[in-house]
Amino acid sequence: MNAHPKITLVGAGPGDTDLISLKGLKALAKANVVLYDALVNEELLGYAPEDALRVFVGKRANKHAYSQQEINELMVSYARSHGHVVRLKGGDPFVFGRGGEELEYAASHHIATSVVPGISSSIALAGLQGIPLTYRGVSESFWVITGATTAGVISDDIYAAAKTSATVVILMGLNKLAEIVRVYEAEGRHKLPIAVIQNGSLPDEKIALGTIDTIVERAGVQGIGAPAVIVIGEVVAKHESFGAWKHKNIAV
């Protein structure tokens, strides 16, 4: 057994390698093993030592490389055999990243842990598009919600959020976009601004702007695919191109 097993959960940010923290890079530089997810920009692996193991444990094309239980076991096993394991996760480890589960598992096996927060796509991608999640006199709060529960159904929180004036950010919800739209339409909010952002912060980023009653079509026209973040609320109208789209019906 390695004398100094340790696990560090590191948030890699939304995709752009420049958006990882300096502390995150320092952790990578001291890694013996890096377990990384599908949403992690693989350029970041270059910051780990040349002899460090790099193990992909993410999900692509609806296929899991490992189950969550297997990932937990790998973390502990590698920590004991190799020393410092960096668990590199897209966004922030504690925003729909199962970081809490992994931390608890490591603690239950008496492995020392630390956390390096990451910039969550739930906040960053709207900001990079010039969409403020809160704005004086417009939105006093924002909700961050998963698009679907573990049972694969739309989250009850979306029904609750649709009744408020809060900005709503939905992660992993592109496949539920039509259902989300119906929830808002049922509340009579057909003209509420909405944005869908794919590959935010990356060179191939795409955005579809619209209102509740037009966004499904707009997202189709723009060819929006996963991964994507949905932002709903009056603040979306602050996007520099929203007015042009609304009044001239031009593509953005």
Short mmCIF file of C-alpha atoms in Angstrom, two decimals:
data_model
loop_
_atom_site.label_atom_id
_atom_site.label_comp_id
_atom_site.label_asym_id
_atom_site.label_seq_id
_atom_site.Cartn_x
_atom_site.Cartn_y
_atom_site.Cartn_z
CA MET A 1 0.00 0.00 0.00
CA ASN A 2 1.26 3.48 -0.87
CA ALA A 3 2.24 5.39 2.29
CA HIS A 4 0.48 8.57 1.22
CA PRO A 5 -2.80 7.86 -0.57
CA LYS A 6 -4.73 11.00 -1.43
CA ILE A 7 -7.62 12.00 -3.69
CA THR A 8 -8.19 15.51 -5.00
CA LEU A 9 -11.46 16.39 -6.71
CA VAL A 10 -10.70 19.06 -9.30
CA GLY A 11 -13.24 21.05 -11.27
CA ALA A 12 -11.99 21.52 -14.84
CA GLY A 13 -14.47 24.25 -15.74
CA PRO A 14 -16.85 24.39 -18.71
CA GLY A 15 -14.41 23.43 -21.46
CA ASP A 16 -11.99 26.24 -22.26
CA THR A 17 -8.67 25.17 -20.72
CA ASP A 18 -8.02 28.73 -19.55
CA LEU A 19 -11.01 28.48 -17.23
CA ILE A 20 -9.49 25.94 -14.84
CA SER A 21 -8.09 27.45 -11.65
CA LEU A 22 -4.40 27.85 -10.89
CA LYS A 23 -4.95 25.59 -7.88
CA GLY A 24 -6.41 22.96 -10.18
CA LEU A 25 -3.34 23.06 -12.40
CA LYS A 26 -1.08 22.75 -9.35
CA ALA A 27 -3.00 19.65 -8.28
CA LEU A 28 -2.63 18.12 -11.75
CA ALA A 29 1.10 18.81 -11.68
CA LYS A 30 1.38 16.61 -8.60
CA ALA A 31 -0.86 13.78 -9.77
CA ASN A 32 0.22 10.18 -9.96
CA VAL A 33 -3.09 9.20 -11.55
CA VAL A 34 -5.74 11.30 -13.33
CA LEU A 35 -9.27 9.92 -13.62
CA TYR A 36 -11.08 12.19 -16.06
CA ASP A 37 -14.59 12.60 -17.44
CA ALA A 38 -15.91 13.01 -20.99
CA LEU A 39 -16.63 16.74 -20.55
CA VAL A 40 -13.04 17.46 -19.56
CA ASN A 41 -10.91 19.14 -22.23
CA GLU A 42 -8.19 16.55 -22.79
CA GLU A 43 -5.62 19.31 -23.33
CA LEU A 44 -5.60 19.63 -19.54
CA LEU A 45 -4.05 16.17 -19.26
CA GLY A 46 -0.84 17.72 -20.54
CA TYR A 47 -0.44 19.50 -17.21
CA ALA A 48 -0.05 16.19 -15.37
CA PRO A 49 3.44 14.65 -15.05
CA GLU A 50 4.52 12.69 -18.10
CA ASP A 51 4.59 9.42 -16.17
CA ALA A 52 1.18 9.90 -14.52
CA LEU A 53 -1.53 7.41 -15.46
CA ARG A 54 -4.43 8.93 -17.39
CA VAL A 55 -7.65 6.94 -17.13
CA PHE A 56 -10.86 7.88 -18.96
CA VAL A 57 -13.91 7.14 -16.81
CA GLY A 58 -16.53 9.28 -18.53
CA LYS A 59 -19.63 8.82 -20.60
CA ARG A 60 -19.82 9.15 -24.38
CA ALA A 61 -22.61 8.28 -26.82
CA ASN A 62 -24.77 7.11 -23.91
CA LYS A 63 -22.15 4.54 -22.95
CA HIS A 64 -20.46 4.55 -19.56
CA ALA A 65 -16.81 3.60 -19.43
CA TYR A 66 -17.39 2.70 -15.77
CA SER A 67 -20.31 2.76 -13.39
CA GLN A 68 -20.20 5.26 -10.54
CA GLN A 69 -19.45 2.45 -8.09
CA GLU A 70 -16.54 1.30 -10.26
CA ILE A 71 -15.20 4.86 -10.42
CA ASN A 72 -15.36 5.10 -6.63
CA GLU A 73 -13.46 1.84 -6.30
CA LEU A 74 -10.85 2.92 -8.87
CA MET A 75 -10.19 6.14 -6.99
CA VAL A 76 -9.48 4.29 -3.75
CA SER A 77 -7.54 1.48 -5.43
CA TYR A 78 -5.27 3.86 -7.35
CA ALA A 79 -4.77 6.07 -4.29
CA ARG A 80 -3.55 3.06 -2.33
CA SER A 81 -1.32 1.74 -5.11
CA HIS A 82 -0.04 4.97 -6.67
CA GLY A 83 -0.51 7.82 -4.20
CA HIS A 84 -2.10 11.04 -5.38
CA VAL A 85 -5.22 10.59 -7.52
CA VAL A 86 -6.73 13.65 -9.23
CA ARG A 87 -10.38 13.11 -10.05
CA LEU A 88 -10.81 15.63 -12.88
CA LYS A 89 -14.43 16.55 -13.51
CA GLY A 90 -16.06 18.96 -15.95
CA GLY A 91 -17.49 22.13 -14.47
CA ASP A 92 -17.61 21.99 -10.68
CA PRO A 93 -17.46 18.63 -8.88
CA PHE A 94 -20.41 19.48 -6.65
CA VAL A 95 -22.85 20.77 -9.31
CA PHE A 96 -24.43 17.59 -10.72
CA GLY A 97 -20.96 16.06 -10.76
CA ARG A 98 -21.41 13.40 -8.07
CA GLY A 99 -18.47 14.91 -6.24
CA GLY A 100 -20.24 14.49 -2.94
CA GLU A 101 -20.70 10.77 -3.49
CA GLU A 102 -17.05 10.33 -4.40
CA LEU A 103 -15.88 12.33 -1.39
CA GLU A 104 -18.01 10.21 0.95
CA TYR A 105 -16.73 6.98 -0.55
CA ALA A 106 -13.12 8.06 -0.14
CA ALA A 107 -13.75 9.12 3.46
CA SER A 108 -15.38 5.77 4.22
CA HIS A 109 -12.11 4.13 3.20
CA HIS A 110 -10.03 6.58 5.25
CA ILE A 111 -8.41 8.20 2.22
CA ALA A 112 -7.35 11.84 2.64
CA THR A 113 -9.28 14.14 0.30
CA SER A 114 -9.33 17.75 -0.85
CA VAL A 115 -11.47 19.73 -3.27
CA VAL A 116 -10.58 22.31 -5.89
CA PRO A 117 -13.79 24.05 -7.01
CA GLY A 118 -14.40 24.57 -10.71
CA ILE A 119 -16.28 27.13 -12.75
CA SER A 120 -19.69 25.60 -13.31
CA SER A 121 -21.26 25.74 -16.76
CA SER A 122 -24.50 26.60 -14.98
CA ILE A 123 -23.11 30.07 -14.30
CA ALA A 124 -20.25 30.58 -16.74
CA LEU A 125 -21.90 29.89 -20.07
CA ALA A 126 -24.65 32.45 -19.64
CA GLY A 127 -22.07 35.02 -18.57
CA LEU A 128 -19.83 34.31 -21.55
CA GLN A 129 -22.84 35.08 -23.76
CA GLY A 130 -23.48 38.38 -21.97
CA ILE A 131 -26.57 37.00 -20.22
CA PRO A 132 -26.63 38.02 -16.53
CA LEU A 133 -28.34 35.42 -14.36
CA THR A 134 -29.48 38.18 -12.03
CA TYR A 135 -30.26 41.76 -13.00
CA ARG A 136 -31.64 44.52 -10.80
CA GLY A 137 -35.36 44.92 -11.36
CA VAL A 138 -35.53 41.87 -13.64
CA SER A 139 -34.39 38.76 -11.78
CA GLU A 140 -33.56 38.48 -8.09
CA SER A 141 -32.45 34.85 -8.09
CA PHE A 142 -31.57 31.90 -10.27
CA TRP A 143 -32.30 28.19 -10.06
CA VAL A 144 -30.00 25.45 -11.34
CA ILE A 145 -31.92 22.29 -12.14
CA THR A 146 -31.17 18.97 -13.81
CA GLY A 147 -33.23 18.29 -16.89
CA ALA A 148 -34.20 14.81 -15.79
CA THR A 149 -34.12 12.79 -12.61
CA THR A 150 -32.35 9.45 -12.23
CA ALA A 151 -35.66 7.88 -13.25
CA GLY A 152 -35.42 9.68 -16.58
CA VAL A 153 -38.42 11.96 -16.04
CA ILE A 154 -38.51 15.73 -15.98
CA SER A 155 -37.62 17.19 -12.59
CA ASP A 156 -40.50 18.40 -10.40
CA ASP A 157 -38.39 21.47 -9.64
CA ILE A 158 -38.91 22.66 -13.22
CA TYR A 159 -42.67 22.81 -12.60
CA ALA A 160 -42.05 24.87 -9.47
CA ALA A 161 -39.48 27.15 -11.12
CA ALA A 162 -41.81 27.91 -14.04
CA LYS A 163 -44.15 29.66 -11.60
CA THR A 164 -41.47 32.12 -10.46
CA SER A 165 -39.70 35.14 -11.95
CA ALA A 166 -36.31 33.54 -11.27
CA THR A 167 -33.84 32.83 -14.02
CA VAL A 168 -33.74 29.06 -14.57
CA VAL A 169 -30.65 27.21 -15.77
CA ILE A 170 -31.21 23.60 -16.79
CA LEU A 171 -28.31 21.21 -17.22
CA MET A 172 -28.52 17.96 -19.17
CA GLY A 173 -31.96 18.92 -20.40
CA LEU A 174 -31.70 19.16 -24.18
CA ASN A 175 -33.55 15.89 -24.73
CA LYS A 176 -36.34 17.24 -22.52
CA LEU A 177 -36.56 20.63 -24.23
CA ALA A 178 -40.01 20.03 -25.73
CA GLU A 179 -41.33 18.88 -22.35
CA ILE A 180 -39.79 21.88 -20.58
CA VAL A 181 -41.44 24.18 -23.11
CA ARG A 182 -44.81 22.59 -22.40
CA VAL A 183 -44.38 23.21 -18.68
CA TYR A 184 -43.82 26.92 -19.29
CA GLU A 185 -46.64 27.11 -21.83
CA ALA A 186 -48.99 25.65 -19.25
CA GLU A 187 -48.11 28.64 -17.06
CA GLY A 188 -48.97 31.03 -19.90
CA ARG A 189 -45.36 32.06 -20.42
CA HIS A 190 -45.15 31.59 -24.18
CA LYS A 191 -43.13 34.77 -24.78
CA LEU A 192 -40.52 34.25 -22.07
CA PRO A 193 -36.98 34.53 -23.52
CA ILE A 194 -34.86 31.37 -23.60
CA ALA A 195 -31.39 30.42 -24.81
CA VAL A 196 -29.84 27.02 -25.52
CA ILE A 197 -26.04 26.98 -25.52
CA GLN A 198 -24.04 24.06 -26.90
CA ASN A 199 -20.31 23.51 -26.24
CA GLY A 200 -20.12 26.73 -24.29
CA SER A 201 -16.67 28.39 -24.02
CA LEU A 202 -15.26 26.24 -26.85
CA PRO A 203 -14.46 27.28 -30.44
CA ASP A 204 -17.44 25.31 -31.79
CA GLU A 205 -19.92 26.92 -29.42
CA LYS A 206 -23.47 27.39 -30.74
CA ILE A 207 -26.43 29.29 -29.35
CA ALA A 208 -30.12 29.33 -30.19
CA LEU A 209 -32.16 32.29 -28.95
CA GLY A 210 -35.91 32.46 -28.86
CA THR A 211 -38.99 32.46 -26.71
CA ILE A 212 -40.75 29.53 -25.12
CA ASP A 213 -43.06 29.15 -28.11
CA THR A 214 -40.25 29.25 -30.72
CA ILE A 215 -37.15 27.71 -29.13
CA VAL A 216 -37.70 24.09 -30.17
CA GLU A 217 -37.77 25.15 -33.81
CA ARG A 218 -34.87 27.58 -33.35
CA ALA A 219 -32.70 24.94 -31.69
CA GLY A 220 -33.44 22.61 -34.59
CA VAL A 221 -32.54 25.24 -37.18
CA GLN A 222 -29.27 25.99 -35.38
CA GLY A 223 -28.46 22.29 -35.13
CA ILE A 224 -28.03 22.41 -31.38
CA GLY A 225 -26.84 19.15 -29.85
CA ALA A 226 -25.57 17.88 -26.52
CA PRO A 227 -23.93 18.93 -24.30
CA ALA A 228 -26.07 22.03 -23.94
CA VAL A 229 -27.25 24.36 -21.20
CA ILE A 230 -30.74 25.90 -21.22
CA VAL A 231 -31.25 29.39 -19.77
CA ILE A 232 -34.81 30.64 -19.26
CA GLY A 233 -35.86 34.09 -18.07
CA GLU A 234 -36.25 37.74 -18.93
CA VAL A 235 -32.48 38.21 -18.56
CA VAL A 236 -31.95 36.27 -21.80
CA ALA A 237 -33.25 39.36 -23.60
CA LYS A 238 -30.02 41.09 -22.46
CA HIS A 239 -28.09 39.04 -25.05
CA GLU A 240 -26.75 41.46 -27.65
CA SER A 241 -28.44 39.59 -30.51
CA PHE A 242 -31.80 38.94 -28.90
CA GLY A 243 -33.42 42.16 -30.01
CA ALA A 244 -32.26 41.70 -33.60
CA TRP A 245 -33.62 38.18 -33.64
CA LYS A 246 -36.94 39.18 -32.10
CA HIS A 247 -37.64 42.12 -34.37
CA LYS A 248 -36.01 41.05 -37.62
CA ASN A 249 -36.19 37.28 -37.30
CA ILE A 250 -32.56 36.91 -38.29
CA ALA A 251 -30.36 33.94 -37.44
CA VAL A 252 -27.97 34.38 -34.54
#
